[in-house]
Amino acid sequence: MRLPTRPDKHALAGVYALDAVTGRERERFMRHLASCPECEQEVRGLQETATRFALAASTPPPRGLRDRVLAEAASTRQLPAVPEMRQQPQRGTTVTRRLAIPLAVVGSAAAIVLGVLLGISRSELGSETAQQRSIDAVLDAPGDRIISARTSLGGSASVVVAGSLHELVFTGRGLRGLPDAEVYQLWVLGPAGTATAISDGLLARAPNGTTTPTLASGLAVGDRIGVTVEPAGGTAKPTTTPILLISLPS
Amino acid sequence: MSASDKLRSRAAGGPERDLDSLLGLVARGDKEAFETVYDRMAGPAYGLIRKVVRDPAQSEEVAQEVLLEVWRSAARFDPAKGTAMTWAMMIAHRRAVDRVRSVAAEAQREQRTATAGVDISADEVAETVEAAMDREQVRRCLQGLSDIQRESVTLAYYGGYSYREVARLLNVALGTIKTRIRDGLTRMRNCLGVVS
């Protein structure tokens, strides 16, 4: 047997293509993929191969399923393609430019794609939560801004920043399911490296990957909002690389 | 068209391409296109989910979620990253794995270990000619793998186990499993004539 001459990062291509690698290891490999075109190519081929396994397992679905899915689709709103700016271009442009700097700091610019999103309506963001009144106050405040970003694990998040810039409402959408042992945790990251967990810090996630809108207050200039994957129960400080990082407008 | 010609045409991107463009229509809210997409994807999605989840009722629930997700997220499909079928099967696999990882399913996991493996003919009911061909080809190609390659690949994909779990189940070192899965899958790719 030939031994690899160095720890081979590419070796995860197979297990990644089969969706058999989890947690931090998976994140690390995703970051590696972003900077390794030939690995990406390999993974793509292996993913197509995995699809052939699925086709080979093809089984006629239960009879009623088709009608149920079609009926449900008829009353389900579709997601927009890639979050993009729809109005207020000048403001949006500034925000985007500002976001480019922290991205470079994270060092995984390719993994985290940021965009400005104004496509989410306020009614969508707001639903019944304990903090509803404060959340409504933020959402209804004049001059607020919506910033959206995609996470490096899939899905996206948007923050509505109050005109006062001291409060925001965070909503994640389409977040990937995590193993039972892991949770998403939301942080305010200060410029001096401080990290504060928001409320209990964990994002309550609906089955479709949408989180309950969560309020963060007491923000200061230079703060960023970050999401990390942490052991169930949460941690006092972030222990993994953020899958999402948003700089607040100043 | 012979079976192998048909497979070649698929490998060359024939019908898969059509599915890609259909998904483009779905992204714009085309319900008719979605019906066709459903008809093409539901069998593979449900079959794959059954492999991982096993329980028919739970599998049906997951399949419903997945197919609805195809409708919801059609605009997020990026043809540059792979075919529409692969995109959908990745969603299906992920959701199926999420389901078996829930606490309720934990008890059944040990039981599944014995059956999650290579027997891909176990659940056969009526099937289309195309599915039969896929099945036959995958079965044939699997025979070309070493035992450990075959077991680790099928446990990971059909069993929904992480490679760390696979290593534990087969009592083999982690590094070995990683390599065997990659080598086994690469052999499958070549045997099946997958181009990407």
PDB file of N, CA and C in Angstrom, chain B residues 154-187:
ATOM      1  N   THR B 154     -21.452   2.016   0.455  1.00  0.00           N
ATOM      2  CA  THR B 154     -22.899   1.815   0.602  1.00  0.00           C
ATOM      3  C   THR B 154     -23.383   2.164   2.006  1.00  0.00           C
ATOM      4  N   LEU B 155     -22.556   1.894   3.017  1.00  0.00           N
ATOM      5  CA  LEU B 155     -22.963   2.292   4.375  1.00  0.00           C
ATOM      6  C   LEU B 155     -23.076   3.804   4.473  1.00  0.00           C
ATOM      7  N   ALA B 156     -22.117   4.498   3.858  1.00  0.00           N
ATOM      8  CA  ALA B 156     -22.144   5.955   3.935  1.00  0.00           C
ATOM      9  C   ALA B 156     -23.341   6.507   3.172  1.00  0.00           C
ATOM     10  N   TYR B 157     -23.557   6.015   1.962  1.00  0.00           N
ATOM     11  CA  TYR B 157     -24.609   6.629   1.145  1.00  0.00           C
ATOM     12  C   TYR B 157     -25.995   6.081   1.457  1.00  0.00           C
ATOM     13  N   TYR B 158     -26.179   4.791   1.304  1.00  0.00           N
ATOM     14  CA  TYR B 158     -27.496   4.210   1.568  1.00  0.00           C
ATOM     15  C   TYR B 158     -27.796   4.124   3.065  1.00  0.00           C
ATOM     16  N   GLY B 159     -26.742   3.959   3.851  1.00  0.00           N
ATOM     17  CA  GLY B 159     -26.953   3.844   5.294  1.00  0.00           C
ATOM     18  C   GLY B 159     -27.051   5.201   5.969  1.00  0.00           C
ATOM     19  N   GLY B 160     -26.541   6.246   5.299  1.00  0.00           N
ATOM     20  CA  GLY B 160     -26.595   7.586   5.869  1.00  0.00           C
ATOM     21  C   GLY B 160     -25.646   7.773   7.042  1.00  0.00           C
ATOM     22  N   TYR B 161     -24.597   6.951   7.109  1.00  0.00           N
ATOM     23  CA  TYR B 161     -23.644   7.077   8.201  1.00  0.00           C
ATOM     24  C   TYR B 161     -22.514   8.034   7.824  1.00  0.00           C
ATOM     25  N   SER B 162     -21.990   8.748   8.826  1.00  0.00           N
ATOM     26  CA  SER B 162     -20.802   9.550   8.583  1.00  0.00           C
ATOM     27  C   SER B 162     -19.627   8.596   8.434  1.00  0.00           C
ATOM     28  N   TYR B 163     -18.550   9.076   7.845  1.00  0.00           N
ATOM     29  CA  TYR B 163     -17.444   8.148   7.627  1.00  0.00           C
ATOM     30  C   TYR B 163     -16.820   7.707   8.946  1.00  0.00           C
ATOM     31  N   ARG B 164     -16.961   8.559   9.981  1.00  0.00           N
ATOM     32  CA  ARG B 164     -16.466   8.145  11.303  1.00  0.00           C
ATOM     33  C   ARG B 164     -17.286   6.971  11.833  1.00  0.00           C
ATOM     34  N   GLU B 165     -18.595   7.041  11.615  1.00  0.00           N
ATOM     35  CA  GLU B 165     -19.452   5.925  12.031  1.00  0.00           C
ATOM     36  C   GLU B 165     -19.142   4.670  11.220  1.00  0.00           C
ATOM     37  N   VAL B 166     -18.904   4.884   9.935  1.00  0.00           N
ATOM     38  CA  VAL B 166     -18.568   3.736   9.081  1.00  0.00           C
ATOM     39  C   VAL B 166     -17.295   3.067   9.587  1.00  0.00           C
ATOM     40  N   ALA B 167     -16.306   3.895   9.952  1.00  0.00           N
ATOM     41  CA  ALA B 167     -15.042   3.345  10.453  1.00  0.00           C
ATOM     42  C   ALA B 167     -15.292   2.495  11.700  1.00  0.00           C
ATOM     43  N   ARG B 168     -16.166   3.007  12.575  1.00  0.00           N
ATOM     44  CA  ARG B 168     -16.472   2.258  13.798  1.00  0.00           C
ATOM     45  C   ARG B 168     -17.201   0.953  13.472  1.00  0.00           C
ATOM     46  N   LEU B 169     -18.177   1.059  12.583  1.00  0.00           N
ATOM     47  CA  LEU B 169     -18.963  -0.133  12.233  1.00  0.00           C
ATOM     48  C   LEU B 169     -18.094  -1.224  11.617  1.00  0.00           C
ATOM     49  N   LEU B 170     -17.146  -0.800  10.792  1.00  0.00           N
ATOM     50  CA  LEU B 170     -16.319  -1.788  10.099  1.00  0.00           C
ATOM     51  C   LEU B 170     -15.021  -2.057  10.858  1.00  0.00           C
ATOM     52  N   ASN B 171     -14.852  -1.315  11.954  1.00  0.00           N
ATOM     53  CA  ASN B 171     -13.641  -1.480  12.753  1.00  0.00           C
ATOM     54  C   ASN B 171     -12.367  -1.276  11.933  1.00  0.00           C
ATOM     55  N   VAL B 172     -12.348  -0.184  11.205  1.00  0.00           N
ATOM     56  CA  VAL B 172     -11.222   0.137  10.333  1.00  0.00           C
ATOM     57  C   VAL B 172     -10.784   1.574  10.650  1.00  0.00           C
ATOM     58  N   ALA B 173      -9.500   1.866  10.495  1.00  0.00           N
ATOM     59  CA  ALA B 173      -8.980   3.199  10.804  1.00  0.00           C
ATOM     60  C   ALA B 173      -9.654   4.271   9.947  1.00  0.00           C
ATOM     61  N   LEU B 174      -9.812   5.466  10.544  1.00  0.00           N
ATOM     62  CA  LEU B 174     -10.470   6.576   9.845  1.00  0.00           C
ATOM     63  C   LEU B 174      -9.842   6.887   8.497  1.00  0.00           C
ATOM     64  N   GLY B 175      -8.509   6.992   8.507  1.00  0.00           N
ATOM     65  CA  GLY B 175      -7.798   7.346   7.274  1.00  0.00           C
ATOM     66  C   GLY B 175      -8.051   6.315   6.181  1.00  0.00           C
ATOM     67  N   THR B 176      -8.117   5.074   6.600  1.00  0.00           N
ATOM     68  CA  THR B 176      -8.357   3.995   5.638  1.00  0.00           C
ATOM     69  C   THR B 176      -9.742   4.134   5.018  1.00  0.00           C
ATOM     70  N   ILE B 177     -10.729   4.444   5.851  1.00  0.00           N
ATOM     71  CA  ILE B 177     -12.096   4.587   5.336  1.00  0.00           C
ATOM     72  C   ILE B 177     -12.181   5.735   4.334  1.00  0.00           C
ATOM     73  N   LYS B 178     -11.565   6.865   4.711  1.00  0.00           N
ATOM     74  CA  LYS B 178     -11.558   8.013   3.800  1.00  0.00           C
ATOM     75  C   LYS B 178     -11.030   7.611   2.428  1.00  0.00           C
ATOM     76  N   THR B 179      -9.881   6.935   2.456  1.00  0.00           N
ATOM     77  CA  THR B 179      -9.230   6.556   1.208  1.00  0.00           C
ATOM     78  C   THR B 179     -10.064   5.533   0.441  1.00  0.00           C
ATOM     79  N   ARG B 180     -10.602   4.547   1.177  1.00  0.00           N
ATOM     80  CA  ARG B 180     -11.369   3.492   0.505  1.00  0.00           C
ATOM     81  C   ARG B 180     -12.626   4.063  -0.147  1.00  0.00           C
ATOM     82  N   ILE B 181     -13.252   4.997   0.549  1.00  0.00           N
ATOM     83  CA  ILE B 181     -14.471   5.586  -0.019  1.00  0.00           C
ATOM     84  C   ILE B 181     -14.130   6.390  -1.271  1.00  0.00           C
ATOM     85  N   ARG B 182     -13.053   7.132  -1.188  1.00  0.00           N
ATOM     86  CA  ARG B 182     -12.677   7.924  -2.352  1.00  0.00           C
ATOM     87  C   ARG B 182     -12.291   7.023  -3.520  1.00  0.00           C
ATOM     88  N   ASP B 183     -11.482   6.010  -3.246  1.00  0.00           N
ATOM     89  CA  ASP B 183     -11.067   5.096  -4.309  1.00  0.00           C
ATOM     90  C   ASP B 183     -12.262   4.316  -4.870  1.00  0.00           C
ATOM     91  N   GLY B 184     -13.117   3.858  -3.969  1.00  0.00           N
ATOM     92  CA  GLY B 184     -14.276   3.077  -4.399  1.00  0.00           C
ATOM     93  C   GLY B 184     -15.208   3.905  -5.269  1.00  0.00           C
ATOM     94  N   LEU B 185     -15.434   5.136  -4.852  1.00  0.00           N
ATOM     95  CA  LEU B 185     -16.335   6.013  -5.595  1.00  0.00           C
ATOM     96  C   LEU B 185     -15.727   6.376  -6.951  1.00  0.00           C
ATOM     97  N   THR B 186     -14.404   6.556  -6.962  1.00  0.00           N
ATOM     98  CA  THR B 186     -13.726   6.877  -8.216  1.00  0.00           C
ATOM     99  C   THR B 186     -13.854   5.701  -9.191  1.00  0.00           C
ATOM    100  N   ARG B 187     -13.697   4.502  -8.663  1.00  0.00           N
ATOM    101  CA  ARG B 187     -13.874   3.317  -9.519  1.00  0.00           C
ATOM    102  C   ARG B 187     -15.288   3.247 -10.051  1.00  0.00           C
TER     103      ARG B 187
END
